[in-house]
Amino acid sequence: MDLGLRERVYVITGGSKGLGYATAEALVADGARVVLAARDKATVAAAAGRLGPDIAVGEAADLGDASAAERLVALAHDRFGRLDGALLSVGGPPPGTAATATDEQWREAFETVFLGAVRGARTVARRLSESEEGGAVGLVLSTSVRSPIAGLGISNGLRPGLAMVAKDLADEFGPRAVRVFGLLPGRIATDRMRDLDAAFGPAARERAVAAIPLARYGEPAEFGRTAAFLLSPAAGYVTGSIIPVDGGALRTI
């Protein structure tokens, strides 16, 4: 299947590893070029090097920084001459219940997880709206959008709001050929998931696997291929959608 990705350019935040890097790999495999962003300069440079110097560039950036989104958009145009979309992943807030999280933890998570994602999405969407071809913006959220996850109170509080932001942006930018959607990764075998498993213990992992109809954790590449398809022109009539990639774990419609 030709996804129409050849020579298209995407910004991928959280792009040095995990879900972001898996998405970049899938995009590049179909002919796209990518701007990878992550907080650590050496790590993101190495990730871009693995994909290839002519098709990927790495940039140290944190979406919590008010200038980061504009800088990444400019880098895509400067290096590759265009921008066709972005996958915005900002990592996860620390574990803990909503009641035990401190005010400082809530503020920090709001600045990075929530406001950073909103700023990035609107910055990319505005730039894409200037092009006749438009483009696509994907927000990496969590299944906590639809059902709370025990021990992740801050995520439970912030992610549903971001899903509604995606819907709102889809309404606003749709007439200008810009699509916006959210992805809800479930139990995917990333470094963050391994850290959470270590924090909550083996019994919690066993219960989680037992609740997944596919009876296993997902692989980052499975998420990446889904995200690449949704970012591509092949998914040109998908917008405003909030799409689980969770092996069937969510019991909501």
Coordinates of C-alpha atoms in Angstrom, one line a residue:
M1 CA 0.0 0.0 0.0
D2 CA 1.4 3.4 -1.0
L3 CA 0.9 5.8 1.9
G4 CA 2.0 8.8 -0.2
L5 CA 4.8 9.6 2.2
R6 CA 7.7 9.9 -0.2
E7 CA 9.6 13.2 0.3
R8 CA 7.1 14.4 2.9
V9 CA 8.5 15.9 6.1
Y10 CA 7.4 15.4 9.7
V11 CA 8.5 16.7 13.1
I12 CA 8.6 14.0 15.8
T13 CA 8.9 15.0 19.4
G14 CA 10.0 12.4 21.9
G15 CA 11.8 11.2 18.8
S16 CA 15.0 9.7 20.2
K17 CA 13.4 6.4 21.5
G18 CA 10.1 4.6 22.3
L19 CA 6.9 5.5 20.4
G20 CA 8.4 8.6 18.8
Y21 CA 11.4 6.8 17.3
A22 CA 9.2 3.9 16.2
T23 CA 7.0 6.3 14.3
A24 CA 10.0 8.0 12.7
E25 CA 11.3 4.6 11.6
A26 CA 7.9 3.7 10.0
L27 CA 7.7 7.1 8.2
V28 CA 11.3 6.9 6.9
A29 CA 10.7 3.3 5.7
D30 CA 8.0 4.7 3.4
G31 CA 10.1 7.5 2.1
A32 CA 9.5 10.4 4.5
R33 CA 12.1 12.6 6.1
V34 CA 12.0 13.6 9.8
V35 CA 13.0 16.2 12.3
L36 CA 13.5 14.4 15.6
A37 CA 13.3 16.3 18.9
A38 CA 14.2 15.2 22.4
R39 CA 15.6 16.8 25.5
D40 CA 19.0 15.1 25.3
K41 CA 21.3 16.4 22.5
A42 CA 23.5 13.4 22.2
T43 CA 20.6 10.9 22.3
V44 CA 18.6 12.6 19.6
A45 CA 21.6 13.1 17.4
A46 CA 22.4 9.4 17.7
A47 CA 18.8 8.5 16.8
A48 CA 18.9 10.7 13.7
G49 CA 22.2 9.2 12.7
R50 CA 20.7 5.7 12.8
L51 CA 17.9 6.8 10.4
G52 CA 20.4 8.4 8.0
P53 CA 21.9 11.9 7.8
D54 CA 20.1 12.8 4.5
I55 CA 16.7 11.9 5.8
A56 CA 16.7 12.7 9.5
V57 CA 18.0 15.6 11.7
G58 CA 18.0 15.6 15.5
E59 CA 17.4 18.7 17.6
A60 CA 17.6 19.1 21.4
A61 CA 14.2 20.6 22.3
D62 CA 11.6 20.5 25.1
L63 CA 8.0 21.4 24.3
G64 CA 7.8 23.0 27.7
D65 CA 10.1 25.7 26.2
A66 CA 7.8 28.3 24.6
S67 CA 10.2 28.7 21.6
A68 CA 10.7 25.0 20.9
A69 CA 7.7 24.4 18.5
E70 CA 8.6 27.4 16.3
R71 CA 12.2 26.3 16.2
L72 CA 11.3 22.8 15.1
V73 CA 9.0 24.0 12.4
A74 CA 11.7 26.4 11.1
L75 CA 14.2 23.6 11.1
A76 CA 12.0 21.4 9.0
H77 CA 11.7 24.1 6.4
D78 CA 15.4 25.1 6.5
R79 CA 16.7 21.5 6.3
F80 CA 14.1 19.9 4.0
G81 CA 12.1 22.7 2.5
R82 CA 8.7 21.8 3.7
L83 CA 6.5 20.5 6.6
D84 CA 3.7 18.0 6.3
G85 CA 2.9 17.2 9.9
A86 CA 4.0 16.2 13.3
L87 CA 3.7 13.6 16.0
L88 CA 3.8 15.3 19.4
S89 CA 4.8 13.1 22.3
V90 CA 5.8 14.7 25.6
G91 CA 6.4 11.7 27.8
G92 CA 4.5 10.9 30.9
P93 CA 4.1 12.6 34.3
P94 CA 5.4 10.9 37.4
P95 CA 3.3 8.1 39.0
G96 CA 1.2 8.8 42.0
T97 CA -2.5 9.4 42.8
A98 CA -4.2 12.7 42.1
A99 CA -4.3 13.4 45.9
T100 CA -0.7 12.6 46.6
A101 CA 0.8 14.5 43.7
T102 CA 2.2 17.9 44.9
D103 CA 1.2 21.2 43.5
E104 CA 4.7 21.5 42.0
Q105 CA 4.2 18.2 40.2
W106 CA 0.9 19.3 38.8
R107 CA 2.3 22.6 37.6
E108 CA 5.3 21.0 36.0
A109 CA 3.2 18.4 34.2
F110 CA 0.8 21.1 33.1
E111 CA 3.6 23.1 31.5
T112 CA 5.1 20.1 29.7
V113 CA 2.5 17.5 29.2
F114 CA -0.5 19.8 28.6
L115 CA 0.6 23.3 27.6
G116 CA 3.6 22.1 25.7
A117 CA 1.5 19.8 23.6
V118 CA -1.1 22.4 23.0
R119 CA 1.5 25.0 21.9
G120 CA 3.2 22.5 19.6
A121 CA -0.1 21.4 18.0
R122 CA -1.4 24.9 17.3
T123 CA 2.1 26.0 16.0
V124 CA 2.3 23.1 13.6
A125 CA -1.4 23.4 12.5
R126 CA -1.1 27.1 11.8
R127 CA 2.0 26.5 9.6
L128 CA 0.3 23.6 7.8
S129 CA -2.7 25.7 7.1
E130 CA -0.6 28.1 5.1
S131 CA 0.0 25.2 2.6
E132 CA -2.5 24.2 -0.1
E133 CA -1.8 20.5 0.8
G134 CA -2.4 21.0 4.5
G135 CA -1.1 18.1 6.7
A136 CA -1.7 16.2 9.9
V137 CA -0.9 16.6 13.6
G138 CA -1.1 13.6 15.9
L139 CA -1.0 13.9 19.7
V140 CA 0.3 10.9 21.7
L141 CA -2.0 10.6 24.7
S142 CA -2.9 7.6 26.8
T143 CA -5.8 5.2 27.5
S144 CA -6.4 7.4 30.6
V145 CA -8.3 9.6 28.2
R146 CA -11.2 7.1 28.4
S147 CA -10.6 5.2 31.6
P148 CA -8.4 6.1 34.6
I149 CA -5.2 4.2 35.2
A150 CA -4.5 3.3 38.8
G151 CA -1.4 5.2 40.2
L152 CA -1.2 7.7 37.3
G153 CA -3.4 10.5 38.8
I154 CA -1.8 13.4 36.9
S155 CA -2.1 11.6 33.6
N156 CA -5.7 10.8 34.4
G157 CA -6.3 14.5 35.0
L158 CA -4.5 16.0 32.0
R159 CA -4.8 13.6 29.1
P160 CA -8.6 13.8 28.7
G161 CA -8.3 17.6 28.3
L162 CA -5.7 17.1 25.5
A163 CA -8.1 14.8 23.7
M164 CA -10.7 17.6 23.7
V165 CA -8.1 20.0 22.5
A166 CA -7.4 17.7 19.5
K167 CA -11.1 17.7 18.7
D168 CA -11.3 21.4 18.9
L169 CA -8.2 21.9 16.7
A170 CA -9.7 19.4 14.2
D171 CA -12.8 21.6 13.9
E172 CA -10.8 24.8 13.6
F173 CA -8.2 23.7 11.1
G174 CA -10.2 21.1 9.1
P175 CA -11.5 23.7 6.5
R176 CA -7.8 24.4 5.8
A177 CA -7.0 20.8 5.0
V178 CA -5.2 20.2 8.4
R179 CA -6.1 17.0 10.2
V180 CA -5.7 16.6 14.0
F181 CA -6.1 13.3 15.9
G182 CA -5.1 11.6 19.2
L183 CA -3.5 8.2 19.8
L184 CA -4.1 6.3 22.9
P185 CA -1.2 3.8 23.5
G186 CA -1.9 1.1 26.0
R187 CA 0.7 -1.2 27.4
I188 CA 3.5 -0.8 24.8
A189 CA 7.0 -2.2 25.7
T190 CA 8.9 1.1 26.0
D191 CA 11.4 2.3 28.6
R192 CA 8.6 4.2 30.4
M193 CA 6.4 1.1 30.6
R194 CA 9.3 -0.9 32.0
D195 CA 9.9 1.8 34.6
L196 CA 6.2 1.8 35.6
D197 CA 6.2 -2.0 35.8
A198 CA 9.2 -1.8 38.1
A199 CA 7.5 0.8 40.3
F200 CA 4.2 -1.1 40.6
G201 CA 5.6 -4.7 40.8
P202 CA 5.3 -7.9 38.8
A203 CA 1.8 -8.6 40.1
A204 CA 0.5 -5.4 38.5
R205 CA 2.1 -6.4 35.2
E206 CA 0.4 -9.8 35.3
R207 CA -3.0 -8.2 36.0
A208 CA -2.4 -5.8 33.1
V209 CA -1.6 -8.6 30.6
A210 CA -4.5 -10.6 31.8
A211 CA -6.8 -7.7 30.9
I212 CA -5.5 -7.3 27.4
P213 CA -7.5 -9.4 24.8
L214 CA -4.3 -10.0 22.8
A215 CA -2.7 -11.2 26.0
R216 CA 0.6 -9.3 25.5
Y217 CA 2.2 -5.9 25.5
G218 CA 2.4 -4.2 22.2
E219 CA 5.7 -3.5 20.4
P220 CA 6.7 0.1 19.6
A221 CA 6.8 -0.7 15.9
E222 CA 3.1 -1.6 16.0
F223 CA 2.3 1.8 17.4
G224 CA 4.7 3.4 14.9
R225 CA 3.1 1.9 11.9
T226 CA -0.3 3.0 13.1
A227 CA 0.9 6.5 13.7
A228 CA 2.7 6.7 10.3
F229 CA -0.5 5.6 8.5
L230 CA -2.6 8.2 10.3
L231 CA -0.1 11.0 9.5
S232 CA 0.0 10.0 5.9
P233 CA -2.2 11.2 3.0
A234 CA -3.6 7.6 2.9
A235 CA -5.6 8.6 6.0
G236 CA -6.8 11.8 4.5
Y237 CA -10.4 11.6 5.8
V238 CA -9.5 10.8 9.4
T239 CA -9.6 13.8 11.7
G240 CA -10.9 14.6 15.2
S241 CA -10.6 10.9 16.0
I242 CA -9.1 9.5 19.3
I243 CA -7.7 6.1 18.4
P244 CA -6.6 3.4 20.9
V245 CA -3.6 1.3 20.1
D246 CA -3.9 -1.0 23.1
G247 CA -4.5 -4.6 22.1
G248 CA -8.2 -4.2 23.0
A249 CA -7.6 -3.4 26.7
L250 CA -10.0 -0.5 26.8
R251 CA -13.5 -1.7 27.5
T252 CA -15.2 1.5 26.3
I253 CA -16.5 2.2 22.8

